[in-house]
Amino acid sequence: MTEKAKALKQLSEVVEACQKCDLAQGRTTVVFGDGSPDADIVFVGEAPGYHEDLQGKPFVGSAGRFLDELLQDILGLSRGDVYIANVIKCRPPENRDPTSTEIETCKPYLMKQLEIIAPKVVCTLGNFAAKTLTGRKEGITRLRRKAIKVTTFYVFPIYHPAAALHRGDLYDEVRQDFVSLKEFLEAPMPPDEPSQMELF
Ligand code: URA
């Protein structure tokens, strides 16, 4: 096992031990990240749902199947090539609107995952993930498809795949977000200086 894999495993054990916090009420499990510890790109979703709770893995329900399809069709990647995490690791399904306190409670675990993996790009899926990692006040509609430098990586906010499942009219927008992500990944990485920078 590599050092990064070992460090992630240790962290996942710490996260398991936090199951007793208020956010975990009604949940059976804490859902840690999944995928390659050496990934250059990390996807960060919002919070696990029913299927993730049952299987203990992020993005295994319908949004996850759609994410797999978009990864494969547009980026030519599979789950094993990337790492997938969530802002919040456990949350009752009826709580669709986490408070800033709840987000802050889980944020250190996400930041630790990112520190261990040290990806080049963190693609955030949805509103909470984008705001949590960029610190920006604007919503996802304004932030999407902009590359924003945060410490050592770029955050690239896009719509959550579930958006297209709930609203058919967003299907093309969601696919186009992944096309923009592909273009960003294929472009030369911009120089490192500014700590917050918009490319598009
Ligand atoms: N939606 C998310 O944001 N995360 C998951 O793990 C599953 C669905």
PDB file of N, CA, C and O in Angstrom, residues 2 99 126 151 194:
ATOM      1  N   THR A   2       0.566   2.235  -0.840  1.00  0.00           N
ATOM      2  CA  THR A   2       1.383   3.460  -0.908  1.00  0.00           C
ATOM      3  C   THR A   2       1.157   4.314   0.354  1.00  0.00           C
ATOM      4  O   THR A   2       0.172   4.115   1.078  1.00  0.00           O
ATOM      5  N   THR A  99     -26.462  23.447   7.152  1.00  0.00           N
ATOM      6  CA  THR A  99     -26.097  24.766   7.676  1.00  0.00           C
ATOM      7  C   THR A  99     -24.589  24.960   7.544  1.00  0.00           C
ATOM      8  O   THR A  99     -23.837  23.988   7.362  1.00  0.00           O
ATOM      9  N   GLY A 126     -21.904  21.005  -7.562  1.00  0.00           N
ATOM     10  CA  GLY A 126     -23.001  21.621  -6.818  1.00  0.00           C
ATOM     11  C   GLY A 126     -22.601  22.820  -5.985  1.00  0.00           C
ATOM     12  O   GLY A 126     -21.427  23.183  -5.889  1.00  0.00           O
ATOM     13  N   THR A 151      -5.148  27.483  -2.765  1.00  0.00           N
ATOM     14  CA  THR A 151      -3.876  26.914  -2.272  1.00  0.00           C
ATOM     15  C   THR A 151      -3.109  26.246  -3.420  1.00  0.00           C
ATOM     16  O   THR A 151      -2.694  26.915  -4.340  1.00  0.00           O
ATOM     17  N   PRO A 194      -1.398  33.911  -8.929  1.00  0.00           N
ATOM     18  CA  PRO A 194      -2.560  34.458  -8.217  1.00  0.00           C
ATOM     19  C   PRO A 194      -3.264  33.356  -7.432  1.00  0.00           C
ATOM     20  O   PRO A 194      -3.359  32.230  -7.899  1.00  0.00           O
TER      21      PRO A 194
END
